[in-house]
């Protein structure tokens, strides 16, 4: 089993804004393990969630689609419910440079954050509409790119009128880069991870 340690112009019309990973075959535990009162100094991320530069991600996942689409093909139900980290965490924070708000993931019934919790939280947060403040805080050179991504997503949706009406979503801030490359550690703490997309 190998483990990875934590280290490492004028505006166009505005659209409406509303360390090596854990081994793959860990035994799924039905009872939650006791959680530390604060995150430990050393943290390991499950191999299915790990960002490994210059390598193909362990799972082929588009964060704009429901993570349940991974089940049966790339990920078993047991793996889906394995702990996201070792040691286990009750909460985990994910940030992405393109997003203005971090994603806070809170453990479900098992008492620790699972792979499922992480992927579902990311997908859910990206499906939320942006608010006026988030859009206004975008760098001036990024706004036209977000707008273009929004219009392109609406055209491809199959229900363009409805999607246009719903406005820009946080997923549009990714500028079309929706392939999950994994989570990488940060210097902000063992419970704070960076989302890598491409």
Short mmCIF file of N, CA and C in Angstrom, two decimals:
data_model
loop_
_atom_site.label_atom_id
_atom_site.label_comp_id
_atom_site.label_asym_id
_atom_site.label_seq_id
_atom_site.Cartn_x
_atom_site.Cartn_y
_atom_site.Cartn_z
N UNK A 1 0.86 -1.17 0.00
CA UNK A 1 0.00 0.00 0.00
C UNK A 1 0.91 1.22 0.00
N UNK A 2 0.70 2.12 -0.93
CA UNK A 2 1.49 3.34 -0.94
C UNK A 2 0.61 4.52 -0.60
N UNK A 3 1.17 5.47 0.12
CA UNK A 3 0.41 6.62 0.59
C UNK A 3 1.08 7.90 0.15
N UNK A 4 0.29 8.94 -0.08
CA UNK A 4 0.83 10.24 -0.46
C UNK A 4 0.59 11.22 0.66
N UNK A 5 1.59 12.00 0.97
CA UNK A 5 1.44 13.00 2.02
C UNK A 5 1.04 14.32 1.44
N UNK A 6 0.39 15.11 2.25
CA UNK A 6 0.01 16.47 1.89
C UNK A 6 1.26 17.31 1.74
N UNK A 7 1.54 18.15 0.74
CA UNK A 7 2.77 18.93 0.76
C UNK A 7 2.85 20.02 1.77
N UNK A 8 2.49 18.61 -0.50
CA UNK A 8 2.63 19.54 -1.54
C UNK A 8 1.74 20.85 -1.79
N UNK A 9 -12.03 46.37 -22.87
CA UNK A 9 -13.02 46.36 -23.86
C UNK A 9 -14.35 46.83 -23.28
N UNK A 10 -15.23 46.81 -23.69
CA UNK A 10 -16.52 47.09 -23.08
C UNK A 10 -17.18 45.74 -22.79
N UNK A 11 -17.97 45.74 -21.77
CA UNK A 11 -18.59 44.49 -21.38
C UNK A 11 -19.69 44.10 -22.34
N UNK A 12 -19.74 42.83 -22.78
CA UNK A 12 -20.85 42.36 -23.60
C UNK A 12 -22.09 42.28 -22.73
N UNK A 13 -23.24 42.08 -23.34
CA UNK A 13 -24.45 41.94 -22.53
C UNK A 13 -24.24 40.84 -21.48
N UNK A 14 -24.61 41.13 -20.28
CA UNK A 14 -24.40 40.20 -19.18
C UNK A 14 -25.53 39.18 -19.11
N UNK A 15 -25.16 37.89 -19.11
CA UNK A 15 -26.19 36.87 -18.95
C UNK A 15 -26.80 36.98 -17.56
N UNK A 16 -27.96 36.43 -17.35
CA UNK A 16 -28.56 36.49 -16.02
C UNK A 16 -27.69 35.76 -15.00
N UNK A 17 -27.63 36.33 -13.81
CA UNK A 17 -26.80 35.72 -12.78
C UNK A 17 -27.66 35.17 -11.66
N UNK A 18 -28.24 34.65 -11.45
CA UNK A 18 -28.96 34.05 -10.33
C UNK A 18 -27.81 33.57 -9.32
N UNK A 19 1.60 12.83 -2.17
CA UNK A 19 1.95 11.69 -1.60
C UNK A 19 1.28 10.57 -2.23
N UNK A 20 1.30 9.29 -2.46
CA UNK A 20 0.60 8.34 -3.30
C UNK A 20 -0.69 8.02 -2.58
N UNK A 21 -1.68 7.80 -3.29
CA UNK A 21 -2.99 7.60 -2.70
C UNK A 21 -3.18 6.26 -2.00
N UNK A 22 -4.27 6.20 -1.27
CA UNK A 22 -4.65 4.99 -0.55
C UNK A 22 -4.96 3.88 -1.56
N UNK A 23 -4.63 2.66 -1.20
CA UNK A 23 -4.89 1.51 -2.07
C UNK A 23 -6.38 1.41 -2.39
N UNK A 24 -6.72 1.00 -3.61
CA UNK A 24 -8.12 1.01 -4.05
C UNK A 24 -9.04 0.05 -3.32
N UNK A 25 -8.56 -0.99 -2.75
CA UNK A 25 -9.45 -2.02 -2.22
C UNK A 25 -9.50 -2.02 -0.69
N UNK A 26 -9.69 -0.86 -0.10
CA UNK A 26 -9.86 -0.81 1.35
C UNK A 26 -11.20 -1.45 1.71
N UNK A 27 -11.27 -2.09 2.84
CA UNK A 27 -12.52 -2.69 3.28
C UNK A 27 -13.46 -1.59 3.74
N UNK A 28 -14.68 -1.61 3.23
CA UNK A 28 -15.69 -0.62 3.64
C UNK A 28 -16.11 -0.91 5.07
N UNK A 29 -16.10 0.12 5.90
CA UNK A 29 -16.48 -0.04 7.29
C UNK A 29 -17.87 0.54 7.50
N UNK A 30 -18.71 -0.22 8.17
CA UNK A 30 -20.06 0.25 8.42
C UNK A 30 -20.13 1.14 9.65
N UNK A 31 -19.21 0.94 10.61
CA UNK A 31 -19.21 1.76 11.82
C UNK A 31 -18.18 2.87 11.67
N UNK A 32 -18.55 4.10 12.01
CA UNK A 32 -17.58 5.18 11.90
C UNK A 32 -16.46 5.03 12.92
N UNK A 33 -15.26 5.39 12.49
CA UNK A 33 -14.13 5.41 13.41
C UNK A 33 -14.15 6.71 14.18
N UNK A 34 -13.57 6.73 15.37
CA UNK A 34 -13.51 8.00 16.10
C UNK A 34 -12.72 9.02 15.29
N UNK A 35 -13.18 10.25 15.30
CA UNK A 35 -12.53 11.30 14.54
C UNK A 35 -11.66 12.15 15.45
N UNK A 36 -10.52 12.61 14.93
CA UNK A 36 -9.70 13.49 15.74
C UNK A 36 -10.43 14.82 15.94
N UNK A 37 -10.15 15.48 17.06
CA UNK A 37 -10.81 16.75 17.34
C UNK A 37 -10.35 17.84 16.39
N UNK A 38 -9.14 17.73 15.88
CA UNK A 38 -8.66 18.67 14.86
C UNK A 38 -7.89 17.86 13.83
N UNK A 39 -7.78 18.38 12.60
CA UNK A 39 -7.10 17.63 11.56
C UNK A 39 -5.64 17.34 11.94
N UNK A 40 -5.16 16.15 11.64
CA UNK A 40 -3.77 15.81 11.95
C UNK A 40 -2.81 16.54 11.01
N UNK A 41 -1.53 16.47 11.35
CA UNK A 41 -0.52 17.14 10.53
C UNK A 41 -0.30 16.44 9.20
N UNK A 42 -0.46 15.13 9.16
CA UNK A 42 -0.26 14.38 7.93
C UNK A 42 -1.58 13.77 7.48
N UNK A 43 -1.91 13.95 6.22
CA UNK A 43 -3.20 13.50 5.70
C UNK A 43 -2.96 12.83 4.35
N UNK A 44 -3.72 11.79 4.08
CA UNK A 44 -3.63 11.07 2.81
C UNK A 44 -5.01 11.07 2.16
N UNK A 45 -5.03 11.26 0.85
CA UNK A 45 -6.28 11.28 0.10
C UNK A 45 -6.45 9.93 -0.60
N UNK A 46 -7.66 9.46 -0.72
CA UNK A 46 -7.95 8.19 -1.40
C UNK A 46 -7.45 8.26 -2.84
N UNK A 47 -6.92 7.16 -3.33
CA UNK A 47 -6.33 7.16 -4.67
C UNK A 47 -7.32 7.57 -5.76
N UNK A 48 -8.62 7.29 -5.59
CA UNK A 48 -9.60 7.68 -6.61
C UNK A 48 -9.79 9.19 -6.68
N UNK A 49 -9.43 9.90 -5.61
CA UNK A 49 -9.59 11.35 -5.58
C UNK A 49 -8.26 12.09 -5.78
N UNK A 50 -7.16 11.37 -5.80
CA UNK A 50 -5.84 11.99 -5.80
C UNK A 50 -5.46 12.57 -7.16
N UNK A 51 -4.90 13.78 -7.12
CA UNK A 51 -4.30 14.40 -8.31
C UNK A 51 -2.86 13.92 -8.39
N UNK A 52 -2.54 13.28 -9.51
CA UNK A 52 -1.19 12.80 -9.73
C UNK A 52 -0.70 13.43 -11.03
N UNK A 53 0.13 14.48 -10.93
CA UNK A 53 0.56 15.20 -12.14
C UNK A 53 1.18 14.27 -13.18
N UNK A 54 0.89 14.58 -14.43
CA UNK A 54 1.45 13.87 -15.59
C UNK A 54 0.99 12.42 -15.69
N UNK A 55 -0.10 12.08 -15.01
CA UNK A 55 -0.68 10.75 -15.10
C UNK A 55 -2.16 10.86 -15.40
N UNK A 56 -2.71 9.83 -15.98
CA UNK A 56 -4.14 9.79 -16.23
C UNK A 56 -4.86 9.68 -14.90
N UNK A 57 -5.92 10.48 -14.70
CA UNK A 57 -6.66 10.38 -13.43
C UNK A 57 -7.23 8.97 -13.25
N UNK A 58 -7.32 8.50 -12.01
CA UNK A 58 -7.83 7.15 -11.75
C UNK A 58 -9.28 6.95 -12.21
N UNK A 59 -10.07 8.03 -12.22
CA UNK A 59 -11.43 7.94 -12.73
C UNK A 59 -11.63 8.99 -13.81
N UNK A 60 -12.41 8.63 -14.81
CA UNK A 60 -12.76 9.57 -15.87
C UNK A 60 -14.12 10.15 -15.51
N UNK A 61 -14.10 11.40 -14.98
CA UNK A 61 -15.32 11.98 -14.46
C UNK A 61 -15.46 13.43 -14.87
N UNK A 62 -16.64 13.79 -15.35
CA UNK A 62 -16.98 15.16 -15.71
C UNK A 62 -17.80 15.72 -14.56
N UNK A 63 -17.27 16.75 -13.88
CA UNK A 63 -17.93 17.29 -12.68
C UNK A 63 -19.28 17.93 -12.97
N UNK A 64 -19.61 18.13 -14.24
CA UNK A 64 -20.91 18.69 -14.60
C UNK A 64 -21.99 17.61 -14.64
N UNK A 65 -21.61 16.36 -14.49
CA UNK A 65 -22.58 15.26 -14.51
C UNK A 65 -22.67 14.62 -13.12
N UNK A 66 -23.80 13.98 -12.82
CA UNK A 66 -23.94 13.35 -11.50
C UNK A 66 -22.89 12.26 -11.29
N UNK A 67 -22.26 12.22 -10.12
CA UNK A 67 -21.23 11.21 -9.87
C UNK A 67 -21.76 9.79 -9.84
N UNK A 68 -23.05 9.61 -9.70
CA UNK A 68 -23.61 8.26 -9.71
C UNK A 68 -23.39 7.57 -11.05
N UNK A 69 -23.08 8.34 -12.10
CA UNK A 69 -22.78 7.75 -13.41
C UNK A 69 -21.50 6.92 -13.38
N UNK A 70 -20.67 7.11 -12.36
CA UNK A 70 -19.44 6.33 -12.22
C UNK A 70 -19.70 4.92 -11.71
N UNK A 71 -20.84 4.74 -11.02
CA UNK A 71 -21.13 3.45 -10.39
C UNK A 71 -21.32 2.34 -11.41
N UNK A 72 -20.81 1.18 -11.06
CA UNK A 72 -20.98 0.01 -11.91
C UNK A 72 -19.91 -0.11 -12.96
N UNK A 73 -19.39 1.00 -13.44
CA UNK A 73 -18.35 0.95 -14.46
C UNK A 73 -16.98 1.15 -13.85
N UNK A 74 -16.73 2.38 -13.42
CA UNK A 74 -15.39 2.72 -12.92
C UNK A 74 -15.25 2.54 -11.41
N UNK A 75 -16.35 2.67 -10.69
CA UNK A 75 -16.30 2.64 -9.23
C UNK A 75 -17.40 1.73 -8.71
N UNK A 76 -17.04 0.86 -7.77
CA UNK A 76 -18.06 0.01 -7.15
C UNK A 76 -18.77 0.80 -6.06
N UNK A 77 -19.92 0.32 -5.65
CA UNK A 77 -20.68 0.97 -4.58
C UNK A 77 -19.86 0.98 -3.28
N UNK A 78 -19.15 -0.11 -3.02
CA UNK A 78 -18.32 -0.18 -1.81
C UNK A 78 -17.22 0.89 -1.85
N UNK A 79 -16.56 1.04 -3.00
CA UNK A 79 -15.52 2.07 -3.13
C UNK A 79 -16.10 3.46 -2.96
N UNK A 80 -17.28 3.67 -3.50
CA UNK A 80 -17.94 4.97 -3.44
C UNK A 80 -18.11 5.44 -2.00
N UNK A 81 -18.25 4.49 -1.08
CA UNK A 81 -18.50 4.81 0.32
C UNK A 81 -17.26 4.66 1.20
N UNK A 82 -16.10 4.50 0.58
CA UNK A 82 -14.85 4.45 1.35
C UNK A 82 -14.48 5.85 1.83
N UNK A 83 -13.69 5.93 2.90
CA UNK A 83 -13.26 7.24 3.41
C UNK A 83 -12.46 8.00 2.35
N UNK A 84 -12.70 9.29 2.26
CA UNK A 84 -11.98 10.13 1.30
C UNK A 84 -10.54 10.36 1.75
N UNK A 85 -10.32 10.32 3.05
CA UNK A 85 -8.99 10.60 3.59
C UNK A 85 -8.60 9.56 4.63
N UNK A 86 -7.31 9.53 4.91
CA UNK A 86 -6.79 8.71 5.98
C UNK A 86 -5.80 9.56 6.75
N UNK A 87 -5.99 9.86 8.01
CA UNK A 87 -7.13 9.47 8.82
C UNK A 87 -8.43 10.12 8.34
N UNK A 88 -9.53 9.62 8.83
CA UNK A 88 -10.85 10.11 8.42
C UNK A 88 -11.08 11.53 8.92
N UNK A 89 -11.85 12.29 8.15
CA UNK A 89 -12.23 13.65 8.53
C UNK A 89 -13.74 13.78 8.61
N UNK A 90 -14.20 14.63 9.53
CA UNK A 90 -15.63 14.93 9.64
C UNK A 90 -16.02 16.01 8.63
N UNK A 91 -15.09 16.93 8.34
CA UNK A 91 -15.32 17.96 7.32
C UNK A 91 -14.06 18.11 6.48
N UNK A 92 -14.26 18.54 5.26
CA UNK A 92 -13.17 18.73 4.32
C UNK A 92 -13.53 19.93 3.46
N UNK A 93 -12.57 20.76 3.14
CA UNK A 93 -12.83 21.94 2.32
C UNK A 93 -12.08 21.79 1.00
N UNK A 94 -12.79 22.07 -0.09
CA UNK A 94 -12.20 22.02 -1.43
C UNK A 94 -12.30 23.41 -2.03
N UNK A 95 -11.21 23.88 -2.60
CA UNK A 95 -11.28 25.14 -3.31
C UNK A 95 -10.71 24.94 -4.71
N UNK A 96 -11.13 25.81 -5.60
CA UNK A 96 -10.66 25.80 -6.98
C UNK A 96 -10.37 27.25 -7.36
N UNK A 97 -9.22 27.53 -7.93
CA UNK A 97 -8.88 28.91 -8.28
C UNK A 97 -9.95 29.62 -9.12
N UNK A 98 -10.69 28.89 -9.94
CA UNK A 98 -11.72 29.51 -10.79
C UNK A 98 -12.98 29.86 -10.02
N UNK A 99 -13.20 29.23 -8.89
CA UNK A 99 -14.41 29.48 -8.10
C UNK A 99 -14.09 30.48 -7.01
N UNK A 100 -15.04 31.32 -6.69
CA UNK A 100 -14.81 32.34 -5.68
C UNK A 100 -15.16 31.86 -4.27
N UNK A 101 -15.88 30.76 -4.19
CA UNK A 101 -16.32 30.24 -2.89
C UNK A 101 -15.76 28.83 -2.69
N UNK A 102 -15.23 28.53 -1.50
CA UNK A 102 -14.79 27.15 -1.24
C UNK A 102 -16.00 26.23 -1.09
N UNK A 103 -15.76 24.96 -1.27
CA UNK A 103 -16.80 23.94 -1.11
C UNK A 103 -16.51 23.21 0.20
N UNK A 104 -17.44 23.30 1.13
CA UNK A 104 -17.28 22.61 2.42
C UNK A 104 -18.07 21.32 2.38
N UNK A 105 -17.40 20.23 2.69
CA UNK A 105 -18.01 18.91 2.64
C UNK A 105 -18.11 18.39 4.07
N UNK A 106 -19.31 18.03 4.46
CA UNK A 106 -19.56 17.54 5.82
C UNK A 106 -19.94 16.06 5.74
N UNK A 107 -19.39 15.29 6.64
CA UNK A 107 -19.64 13.85 6.67
C UNK A 107 -21.12 13.55 6.81
N UNK A 108 -21.54 12.47 6.18
CA UNK A 108 -22.92 12.01 6.29
C UNK A 108 -23.06 11.07 7.48
N UNK A 109 -23.96 10.12 7.35
CA UNK A 109 -24.32 9.22 8.45
C UNK A 109 -23.17 8.38 8.98
N UNK A 110 -22.21 8.04 8.12
CA UNK A 110 -21.12 7.17 8.59
C UNK A 110 -20.14 7.89 9.50
N UNK A 111 -20.19 9.22 9.53
CA UNK A 111 -19.36 9.97 10.46
C UNK A 111 -18.05 10.48 9.90
N UNK A 112 -17.73 10.12 8.67
CA UNK A 112 -16.52 10.63 8.02
C UNK A 112 -16.84 10.94 6.57
N UNK A 113 -16.05 11.82 5.97
CA UNK A 113 -16.26 12.20 4.57
C UNK A 113 -15.86 11.04 3.67
N UNK A 114 -16.76 10.66 2.77
CA UNK A 114 -16.52 9.56 1.83
C UNK A 114 -16.22 10.10 0.44
N UNK A 115 -15.80 9.21 -0.44
CA UNK A 115 -15.59 9.57 -1.85
C UNK A 115 -16.90 10.11 -2.41
N UNK A 116 -17.99 9.45 -2.11
CA UNK A 116 -19.31 9.89 -2.57
C UNK A 116 -19.63 11.30 -2.08
N UNK A 117 -19.36 11.57 -0.80
CA UNK A 117 -19.61 12.91 -0.25
C UNK A 117 -18.86 13.97 -1.05
N UNK A 118 -17.59 13.71 -1.34
CA UNK A 118 -16.76 14.68 -2.05
C UNK A 118 -17.31 14.94 -3.45
N UNK A 119 -17.54 13.88 -4.22
CA UNK A 119 -17.98 14.06 -5.61
C UNK A 119 -19.38 14.67 -5.68
N UNK A 120 -20.27 14.25 -4.79
CA UNK A 120 -21.62 14.83 -4.79
C UNK A 120 -21.60 16.30 -4.40
N UNK A 121 -20.79 16.66 -3.42
CA UNK A 121 -20.72 18.07 -2.99
C UNK A 121 -20.17 18.95 -4.11
N UNK A 122 -19.12 18.50 -4.78
CA UNK A 122 -18.55 19.27 -5.89
C UNK A 122 -19.61 19.46 -6.98
N UNK A 123 -20.25 18.36 -7.37
CA UNK A 123 -21.28 18.44 -8.42
C UNK A 123 -22.41 19.38 -8.00
N UNK A 124 -22.89 19.24 -6.78
CA UNK A 124 -24.00 20.07 -6.29
C UNK A 124 -23.62 21.55 -6.31
N UNK A 125 -22.47 21.89 -5.79
CA UNK A 125 -22.04 23.30 -5.73
C UNK A 125 -21.89 23.90 -7.12
N UNK A 126 -21.41 23.12 -8.07
CA UNK A 126 -21.21 23.63 -9.43
C UNK A 126 -22.53 23.84 -10.16
N UNK A 127 -23.58 23.16 -9.73
CA UNK A 127 -24.90 23.31 -10.37
C UNK A 127 -25.66 24.52 -9.84
N UNK A 128 -25.17 25.13 -8.77
CA UNK A 128 -25.87 26.29 -8.19
C UNK A 128 -25.71 27.52 -9.07
N UNK A 129 -26.75 28.35 -9.14
CA UNK A 129 -26.62 29.60 -9.89
C UNK A 129 -25.69 30.55 -9.15
N UNK A 130 -24.98 31.35 -9.91
CA UNK A 130 -24.12 32.36 -9.28
C UNK A 130 -24.99 33.51 -8.81
N UNK A 131 -24.44 34.31 -7.92
CA UNK A 131 -25.17 35.50 -7.50
C UNK A 131 -24.46 36.73 -8.08
N UNK A 132 -25.09 37.86 -7.97
CA UNK A 132 -24.56 39.09 -8.56
C UNK A 132 -23.17 39.41 -8.03
N UNK A 133 -22.95 39.22 -6.74
CA UNK A 133 -21.65 39.53 -6.14
C UNK A 133 -20.55 38.66 -6.72
N UNK A 134 -20.82 37.36 -6.84
CA UNK A 134 -19.82 36.45 -7.42
C UNK A 134 -19.45 36.90 -8.83
N UNK A 135 -20.46 37.22 -9.62
CA UNK A 135 -20.20 37.62 -11.00
C UNK A 135 -19.42 38.93 -11.05
N UNK A 136 -19.81 39.89 -10.24
CA UNK A 136 -19.13 41.20 -10.22
C UNK A 136 -17.68 41.08 -9.78
N UNK A 137 -17.38 40.10 -8.93
CA UNK A 137 -16.02 39.93 -8.43
C UNK A 137 -15.09 39.19 -9.39
N UNK A 138 -15.63 38.73 -10.51
CA UNK A 138 -14.77 38.10 -11.52
C UNK A 138 -13.83 39.14 -12.11
N UNK A 139 -12.60 38.75 -12.43
CA UNK A 139 -11.71 39.67 -13.14
C UNK A 139 -12.34 40.08 -14.47
N UNK A 140 -12.11 41.32 -14.87
CA UNK A 140 -12.72 41.88 -16.08
C UNK A 140 -12.43 41.01 -17.31
N UNK A 141 -11.22 40.48 -17.42
CA UNK A 141 -10.87 39.67 -18.59
C UNK A 141 -11.50 38.28 -18.56
N UNK A 142 -12.01 37.85 -17.41
CA UNK A 142 -12.61 36.53 -17.28
C UNK A 142 -14.11 36.55 -17.60
N UNK A 143 -14.77 37.68 -17.34
CA UNK A 143 -16.23 37.76 -17.55
C UNK A 143 -16.66 37.35 -18.96
N UNK A 144 -16.01 37.85 -20.03
CA UNK A 144 -16.44 37.42 -21.37
C UNK A 144 -16.28 35.91 -21.59
N UNK A 145 -15.26 35.32 -20.97
CA UNK A 145 -15.04 33.88 -21.11
C UNK A 145 -16.14 33.10 -20.37
N UNK A 146 -16.52 33.58 -19.20
CA UNK A 146 -17.61 32.94 -18.44
C UNK A 146 -18.91 33.06 -19.23
N UNK A 147 -19.16 34.24 -19.79
CA UNK A 147 -20.37 34.46 -20.60
C UNK A 147 -20.41 33.49 -21.78
N UNK A 148 -19.28 33.35 -22.48
CA UNK A 148 -19.21 32.46 -23.64
C UNK A 148 -19.45 31.01 -23.22
N UNK A 149 -18.87 30.61 -22.10
CA UNK A 149 -19.07 29.25 -21.58
C UNK A 149 -20.53 29.01 -21.24
N UNK A 150 -21.16 30.00 -20.62
CA UNK A 150 -22.58 29.92 -20.25
C UNK A 150 -23.44 29.72 -21.49
N UNK A 151 -23.25 30.56 -22.53
CA UNK A 151 -24.06 30.44 -23.74
C UNK A 151 -23.83 29.11 -24.44
N UNK A 152 -22.58 28.64 -24.44
CA UNK A 152 -22.27 27.36 -25.07
C UNK A 152 -22.95 26.21 -24.31
N UNK A 153 -22.89 26.26 -22.98
CA UNK A 153 -23.55 25.22 -22.18
C UNK A 153 -25.06 25.20 -22.45
N UNK A 154 -25.66 26.37 -22.53
CA UNK A 154 -27.10 26.46 -22.78
C UNK A 154 -27.47 25.87 -24.14
N UNK A 155 -26.66 26.18 -25.17
CA UNK A 155 -26.93 25.65 -26.51
C UNK A 155 -26.84 24.13 -26.54
N UNK A 156 -25.88 23.56 -25.82
CA UNK A 156 -25.68 22.11 -25.83
C UNK A 156 -26.66 21.36 -24.94
N UNK A 157 -27.39 22.06 -24.11
CA UNK A 157 -28.23 21.42 -23.09
C UNK A 157 -29.44 20.67 -23.64
N UNK A 158 -29.91 21.05 -24.81
CA UNK A 158 -31.13 20.45 -25.33
C UNK A 158 -32.38 21.21 -24.89
N UNK A 159 -32.23 22.13 -23.96
CA UNK A 159 -33.33 22.97 -23.49
C UNK A 159 -32.78 24.38 -23.29
N UNK A 160 -32.34 24.96 -24.40
CA UNK A 160 -31.63 26.23 -24.36
C UNK A 160 -32.42 27.34 -23.68
N UNK A 161 -33.69 27.48 -24.00
CA UNK A 161 -34.48 28.58 -23.43
C UNK A 161 -34.54 28.48 -21.90
N UNK A 162 -34.76 27.29 -21.40
CA UNK A 162 -34.85 27.10 -19.94
C UNK A 162 -33.50 27.38 -19.27
N UNK A 163 -32.43 26.87 -19.87
CA UNK A 163 -31.10 27.09 -19.30
C UNK A 163 -30.71 28.57 -19.32
N UNK A 164 -31.06 29.27 -20.40
CA UNK A 164 -30.78 30.71 -20.48
C UNK A 164 -31.51 31.44 -19.37
N UNK A 165 -32.73 31.02 -19.12
CA UNK A 165 -33.55 31.64 -18.08
C UNK A 165 -32.97 31.43 -16.69
N UNK A 166 -32.32 30.29 -16.47
CA UNK A 166 -31.77 29.95 -15.16
C UNK A 166 -30.48 30.72 -14.86
N UNK A 167 -29.84 31.24 -15.87
CA UNK A 167 -28.66 32.07 -15.66
C UNK A 167 -27.36 31.31 -15.51
N UNK A 168 -26.32 32.07 -15.24
CA UNK A 168 -24.98 31.51 -15.09
C UNK A 168 -24.92 30.65 -13.84
N UNK A 169 -24.27 29.49 -13.98
CA UNK A 169 -24.05 28.60 -12.85
C UNK A 169 -22.56 28.61 -12.52
N UNK A 170 -22.24 28.15 -11.34
CA UNK A 170 -20.83 28.12 -10.93
C UNK A 170 -19.98 27.26 -11.85
N UNK A 171 -20.58 26.24 -12.45
CA UNK A 171 -19.83 25.39 -13.38
C UNK A 171 -19.28 26.22 -14.55
N UNK A 172 -19.96 27.30 -14.91
CA UNK A 172 -19.50 28.16 -16.00
C UNK A 172 -18.20 28.87 -15.65
N UNK A 173 -17.92 29.05 -14.37
CA UNK A 173 -16.67 29.68 -13.94
C UNK A 173 -15.46 28.81 -14.27
N UNK A 174 -15.69 27.52 -14.53
CA UNK A 174 -14.60 26.62 -14.88
C UNK A 174 -14.18 26.77 -16.34
N UNK A 175 -14.93 27.57 -17.10
CA UNK A 175 -14.61 27.87 -18.51
C UNK A 175 -14.51 26.61 -19.36
N UNK A 176 -15.41 25.68 -19.12
CA UNK A 176 -15.45 24.46 -19.92
C UNK A 176 -14.51 23.37 -19.44
N UNK A 177 -13.68 23.65 -18.47
CA UNK A 177 -12.75 22.65 -17.94
C UNK A 177 -13.45 21.88 -16.83
N UNK A 178 -14.13 20.81 -17.22
CA UNK A 178 -14.96 20.08 -16.26
C UNK A 178 -14.49 18.65 -16.01
N UNK A 179 -13.35 18.27 -16.57
CA UNK A 179 -12.84 16.92 -16.33
C UNK A 179 -12.09 16.90 -15.00
N UNK A 180 -12.50 16.01 -14.12
CA UNK A 180 -11.92 15.87 -12.78
C UNK A 180 -10.53 15.25 -12.89
N UNK A 181 -9.52 16.02 -12.46
CA UNK A 181 -8.15 15.51 -12.45
C UNK A 181 -7.72 15.09 -11.05
N UNK A 182 -8.49 15.45 -10.04
CA UNK A 182 -8.19 15.02 -8.68
C UNK A 182 -8.01 16.19 -7.73
N UNK A 183 -7.81 15.84 -6.47
CA UNK A 183 -7.58 16.82 -5.41
C UNK A 183 -6.11 16.78 -5.02
N UNK A 184 -5.53 17.95 -4.83
CA UNK A 184 -4.14 18.02 -4.37
C UNK A 184 -4.10 18.75 -3.04
N UNK A 185 -3.11 18.39 -2.24
CA UNK A 185 -2.95 19.01 -0.93
C UNK A 185 -2.54 20.46 -1.05
N UNK A 186 -2.75 21.19 0.01
CA UNK A 186 -2.38 22.61 0.05
C UNK A 186 -1.55 22.87 1.30
N UNK A 187 -1.01 24.05 1.39
CA UNK A 187 -0.27 24.46 2.57
C UNK A 187 -1.18 25.12 3.60
N UNK A 188 -2.49 25.13 3.32
CA UNK A 188 -3.46 25.78 4.21
C UNK A 188 -3.94 24.87 5.32
N UNK A 189 -3.60 23.61 5.27
CA UNK A 189 -4.01 22.68 6.31
C UNK A 189 -4.34 21.33 5.71
N UNK A 190 -4.28 20.27 6.52
CA UNK A 190 -4.52 18.92 6.02
C UNK A 190 -5.97 18.64 5.63
N UNK A 191 -6.88 19.54 5.99
CA UNK A 191 -8.29 19.34 5.63
C UNK A 191 -8.72 20.27 4.49
N UNK A 192 -7.76 20.92 3.83
CA UNK A 192 -8.07 21.84 2.73
C UNK A 192 -7.36 21.34 1.48
N UNK A 193 -8.15 21.06 0.44
CA UNK A 193 -7.64 20.45 -0.79
C UNK A 193 -8.02 21.31 -1.99
N UNK A 194 -7.20 21.24 -3.03
CA UNK A 194 -7.46 22.00 -4.25
C UNK A 194 -8.04 21.08 -5.32
N UNK A 195 -9.11 21.54 -5.97
CA UNK A 195 -9.73 20.81 -7.07
C UNK A 195 -8.98 21.12 -8.35
N UNK A 196 -8.51 20.09 -9.03
CA UNK A 196 -7.82 20.23 -10.31
C UNK A 196 -8.74 19.73 -11.41
N UNK A 197 -8.98 20.58 -12.39
CA UNK A 197 -9.84 20.24 -13.52
C UNK A 197 -9.11 20.59 -14.81
N UNK A 198 -9.57 20.01 -15.90
CA UNK A 198 -8.96 20.31 -17.19
C UNK A 198 -9.91 20.03 -18.31
#
